[in-house]
Short mmCIF file of C-alpha atoms in Angstrom, two decimals:
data_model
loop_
_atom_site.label_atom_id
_atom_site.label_comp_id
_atom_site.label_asym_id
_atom_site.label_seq_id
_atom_site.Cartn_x
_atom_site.Cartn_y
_atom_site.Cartn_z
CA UNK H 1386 3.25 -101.11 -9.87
CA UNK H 1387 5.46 -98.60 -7.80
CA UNK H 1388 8.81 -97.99 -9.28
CA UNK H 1389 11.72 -96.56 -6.34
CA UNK H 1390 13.17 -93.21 -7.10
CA UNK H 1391 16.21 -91.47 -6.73
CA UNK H 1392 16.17 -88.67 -4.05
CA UNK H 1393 19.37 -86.22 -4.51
CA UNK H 1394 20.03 -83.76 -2.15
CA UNK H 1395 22.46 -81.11 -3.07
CA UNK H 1396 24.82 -79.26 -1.28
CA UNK H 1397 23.60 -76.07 0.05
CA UNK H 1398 25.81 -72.49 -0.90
CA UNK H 1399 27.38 -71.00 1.79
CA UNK H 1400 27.92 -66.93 0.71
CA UNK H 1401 31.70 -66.20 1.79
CA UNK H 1402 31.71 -62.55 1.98
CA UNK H 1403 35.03 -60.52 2.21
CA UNK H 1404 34.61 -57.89 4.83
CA UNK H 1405 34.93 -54.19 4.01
CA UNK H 1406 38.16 -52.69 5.55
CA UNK H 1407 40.08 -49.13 5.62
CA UNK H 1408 43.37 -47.56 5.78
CA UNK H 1409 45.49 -44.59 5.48
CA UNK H 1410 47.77 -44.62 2.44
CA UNK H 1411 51.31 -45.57 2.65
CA UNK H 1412 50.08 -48.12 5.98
CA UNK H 1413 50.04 -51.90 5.59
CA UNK H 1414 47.06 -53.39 4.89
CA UNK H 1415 45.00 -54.53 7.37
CA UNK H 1416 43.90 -58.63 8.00
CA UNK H 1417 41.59 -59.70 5.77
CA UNK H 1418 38.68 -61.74 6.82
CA UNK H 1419 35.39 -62.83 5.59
CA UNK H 1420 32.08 -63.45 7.15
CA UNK H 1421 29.54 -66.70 6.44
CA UNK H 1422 26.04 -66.75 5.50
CA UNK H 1423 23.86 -69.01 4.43
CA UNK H 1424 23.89 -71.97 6.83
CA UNK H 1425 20.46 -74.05 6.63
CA UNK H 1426 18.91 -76.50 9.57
CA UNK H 1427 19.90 -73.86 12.45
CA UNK H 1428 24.00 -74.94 11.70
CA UNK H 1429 26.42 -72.00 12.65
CA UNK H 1430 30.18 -71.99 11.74
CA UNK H 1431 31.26 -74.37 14.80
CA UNK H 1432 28.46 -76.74 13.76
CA UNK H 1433 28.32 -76.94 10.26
CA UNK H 1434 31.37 -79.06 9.84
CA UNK H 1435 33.13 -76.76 7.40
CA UNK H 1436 36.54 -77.09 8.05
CA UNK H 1437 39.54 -75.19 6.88
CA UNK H 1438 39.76 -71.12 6.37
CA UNK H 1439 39.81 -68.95 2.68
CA UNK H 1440 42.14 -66.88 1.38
CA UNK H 1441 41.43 -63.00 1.70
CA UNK H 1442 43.36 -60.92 -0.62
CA UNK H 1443 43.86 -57.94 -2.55
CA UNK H 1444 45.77 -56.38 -5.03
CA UNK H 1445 46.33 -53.33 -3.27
CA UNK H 1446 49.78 -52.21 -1.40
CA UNK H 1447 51.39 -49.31 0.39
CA UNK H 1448 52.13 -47.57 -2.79
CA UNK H 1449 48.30 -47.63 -3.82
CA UNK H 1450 46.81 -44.27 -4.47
CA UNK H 1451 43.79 -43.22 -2.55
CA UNK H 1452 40.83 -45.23 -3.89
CA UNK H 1453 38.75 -48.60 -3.60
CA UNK H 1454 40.28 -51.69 -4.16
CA UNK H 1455 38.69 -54.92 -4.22
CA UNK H 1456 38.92 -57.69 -1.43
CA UNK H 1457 38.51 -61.20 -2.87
CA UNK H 1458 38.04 -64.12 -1.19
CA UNK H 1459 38.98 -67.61 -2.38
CA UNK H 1460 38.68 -71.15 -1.66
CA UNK H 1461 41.89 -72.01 0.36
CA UNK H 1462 41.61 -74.47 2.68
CA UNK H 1463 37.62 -74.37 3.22
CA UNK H 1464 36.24 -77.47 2.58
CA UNK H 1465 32.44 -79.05 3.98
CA UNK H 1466 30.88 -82.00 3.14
CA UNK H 1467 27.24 -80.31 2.94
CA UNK H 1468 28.27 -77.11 2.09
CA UNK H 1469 29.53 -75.46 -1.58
CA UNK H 1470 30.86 -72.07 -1.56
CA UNK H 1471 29.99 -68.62 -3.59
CA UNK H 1472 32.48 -66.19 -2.61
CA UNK H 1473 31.68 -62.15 -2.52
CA UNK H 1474 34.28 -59.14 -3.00
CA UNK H 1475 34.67 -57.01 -0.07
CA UNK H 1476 36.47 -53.50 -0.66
CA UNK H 1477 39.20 -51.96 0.66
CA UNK H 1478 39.39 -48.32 0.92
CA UNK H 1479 42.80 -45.91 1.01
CA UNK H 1480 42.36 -43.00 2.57
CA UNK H 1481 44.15 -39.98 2.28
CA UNK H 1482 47.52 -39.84 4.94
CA UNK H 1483 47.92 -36.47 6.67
CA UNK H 1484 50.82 -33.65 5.58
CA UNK H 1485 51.60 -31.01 8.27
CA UNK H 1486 52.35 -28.08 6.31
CA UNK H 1487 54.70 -25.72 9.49
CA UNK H 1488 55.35 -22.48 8.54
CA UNK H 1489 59.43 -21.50 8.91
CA UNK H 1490 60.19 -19.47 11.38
CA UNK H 1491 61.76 -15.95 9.82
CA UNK H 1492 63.43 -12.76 10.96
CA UNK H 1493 63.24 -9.33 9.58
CA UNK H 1494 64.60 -5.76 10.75
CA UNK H 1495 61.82 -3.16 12.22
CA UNK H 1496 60.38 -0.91 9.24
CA UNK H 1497 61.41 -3.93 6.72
CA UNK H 1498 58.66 -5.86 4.59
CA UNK H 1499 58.19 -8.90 5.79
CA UNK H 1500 60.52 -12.03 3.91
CA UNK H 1501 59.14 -14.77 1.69
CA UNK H 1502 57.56 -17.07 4.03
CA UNK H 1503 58.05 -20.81 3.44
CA UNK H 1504 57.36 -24.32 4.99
CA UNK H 1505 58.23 -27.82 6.04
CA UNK H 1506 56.18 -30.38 5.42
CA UNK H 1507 56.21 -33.37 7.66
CA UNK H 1508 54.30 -37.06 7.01
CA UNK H 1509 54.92 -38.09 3.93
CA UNK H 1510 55.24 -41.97 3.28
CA UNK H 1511 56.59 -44.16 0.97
CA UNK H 1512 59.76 -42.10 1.01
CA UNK H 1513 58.16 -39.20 -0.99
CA UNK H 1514 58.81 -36.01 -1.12
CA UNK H 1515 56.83 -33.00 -2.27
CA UNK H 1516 58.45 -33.01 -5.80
CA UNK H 1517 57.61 -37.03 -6.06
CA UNK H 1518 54.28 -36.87 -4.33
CA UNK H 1519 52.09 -35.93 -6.62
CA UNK H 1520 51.59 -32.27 -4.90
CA UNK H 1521 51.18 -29.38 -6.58
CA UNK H 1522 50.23 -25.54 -5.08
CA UNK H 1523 52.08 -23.20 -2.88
CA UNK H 1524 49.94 -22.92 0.85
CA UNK H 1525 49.18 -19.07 1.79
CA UNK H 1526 50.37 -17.21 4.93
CA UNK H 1527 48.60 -14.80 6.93
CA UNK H 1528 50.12 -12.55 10.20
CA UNK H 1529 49.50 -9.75 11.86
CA UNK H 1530 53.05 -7.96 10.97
CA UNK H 1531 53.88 -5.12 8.95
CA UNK H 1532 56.35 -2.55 8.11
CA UNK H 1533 54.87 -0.39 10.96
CA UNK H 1534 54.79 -3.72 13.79
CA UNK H 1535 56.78 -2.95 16.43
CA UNK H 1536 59.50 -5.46 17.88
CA UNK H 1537 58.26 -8.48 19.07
CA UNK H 1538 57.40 -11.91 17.57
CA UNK H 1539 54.38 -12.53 15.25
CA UNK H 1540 52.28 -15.55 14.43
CA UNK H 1541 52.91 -16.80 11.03
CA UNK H 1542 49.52 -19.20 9.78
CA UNK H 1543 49.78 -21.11 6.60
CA UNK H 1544 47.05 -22.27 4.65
CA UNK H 1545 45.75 -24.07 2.16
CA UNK H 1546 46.23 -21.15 -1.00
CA UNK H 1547 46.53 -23.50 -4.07
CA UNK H 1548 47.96 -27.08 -2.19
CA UNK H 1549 46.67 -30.38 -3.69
CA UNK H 1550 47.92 -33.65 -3.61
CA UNK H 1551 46.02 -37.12 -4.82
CA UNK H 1552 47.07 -38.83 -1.78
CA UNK H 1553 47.17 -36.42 1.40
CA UNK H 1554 45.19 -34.24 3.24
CA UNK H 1555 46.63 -30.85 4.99
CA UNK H 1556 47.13 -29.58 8.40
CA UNK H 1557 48.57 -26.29 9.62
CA UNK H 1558 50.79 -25.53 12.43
CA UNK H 1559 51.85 -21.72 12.73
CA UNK H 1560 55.92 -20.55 12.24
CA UNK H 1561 57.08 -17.20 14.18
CA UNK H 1562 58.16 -13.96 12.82
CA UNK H 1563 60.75 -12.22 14.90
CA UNK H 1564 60.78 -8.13 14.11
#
């Protein structure tokens, strides 16, 4: 006697994989997106009859510090008759934004030391400012003038000296010093 069984087929897994992305702190975020895998019989996305698209999102903004953050996918609107879905964090990296640290221009008589040099700092986002930044340090000068330079007008080079700040990286553009 041959008794009739029950055949089930399952739904296969699709992997839904959020897709790794960069930016520059204090910048938007960039479009999420995902990428498929997992599609059996030689189906592709246009043939596998899912329909619909997931949501990518994250929790991180233009105030988030330089870091990783994670990307997560979710269901949405996705939906397949054949298909189920796993869904896989993608990660979203913040890189540091770029200061340009200018050294101000100064003036000093012939046979004087030369003054306190300072700077201006350009390119910083999210309406910050070096004391609300995060930055710490004073930048170090170098020129070629001394009590004994004659008149005439001298580079001025910052550097880096003691700068830091979580959440930018330095450049250097050179001020003049008029004797």
């Amino acid at each position: 006697i041959f008794s009739k069984g029950v055949l089930t087929i399952n739904k296969a897994t699709i992997n839904v994989i959020a897709e790794n992305k960069t930016r520059i702190y204090g910048a938007a975020n960039p479009t999420f997106t995902a990428t498929y895998t997992g599609f059996v019989n030689g189906e592709n996305m246009d043939s596998s009859g899912i329909t619909g698209a997931p949501v990518v999102t994250s929790i991180a903004n233009t105030s988030s510090s330089v870091g990783n953050y994670d990307i997560v996918p979710a269901l949405g609107s996705l939906a397949s008759a054949n298909y189920a879905f796993n869904f896989v964090k993608g990660t979203l990296t913040v890189d540091k934004a770029t200061l340009t640290v200018t050294a101000d221009n100064k003036n000093k008589i012939y046979g004087a030391v030369n003054p306190a040099f300072s700077v201006t700092y350009t390119g910083f986002v999210n309406n910050e400012t070096p004391l609300y930044s995060g930055m710490t340090g004073t930048p170090s000068f170098t020129t070629l003038a001394t009590t004994l330079s004659p008149v005439g007008v001298y580079d001025v080079m910052p550097g880096l000296g003691s700068l830091t700040a979580p959440n930018y990286t330095f450049v250097f553009a050179k001020g003049a010093l008029t004797v």
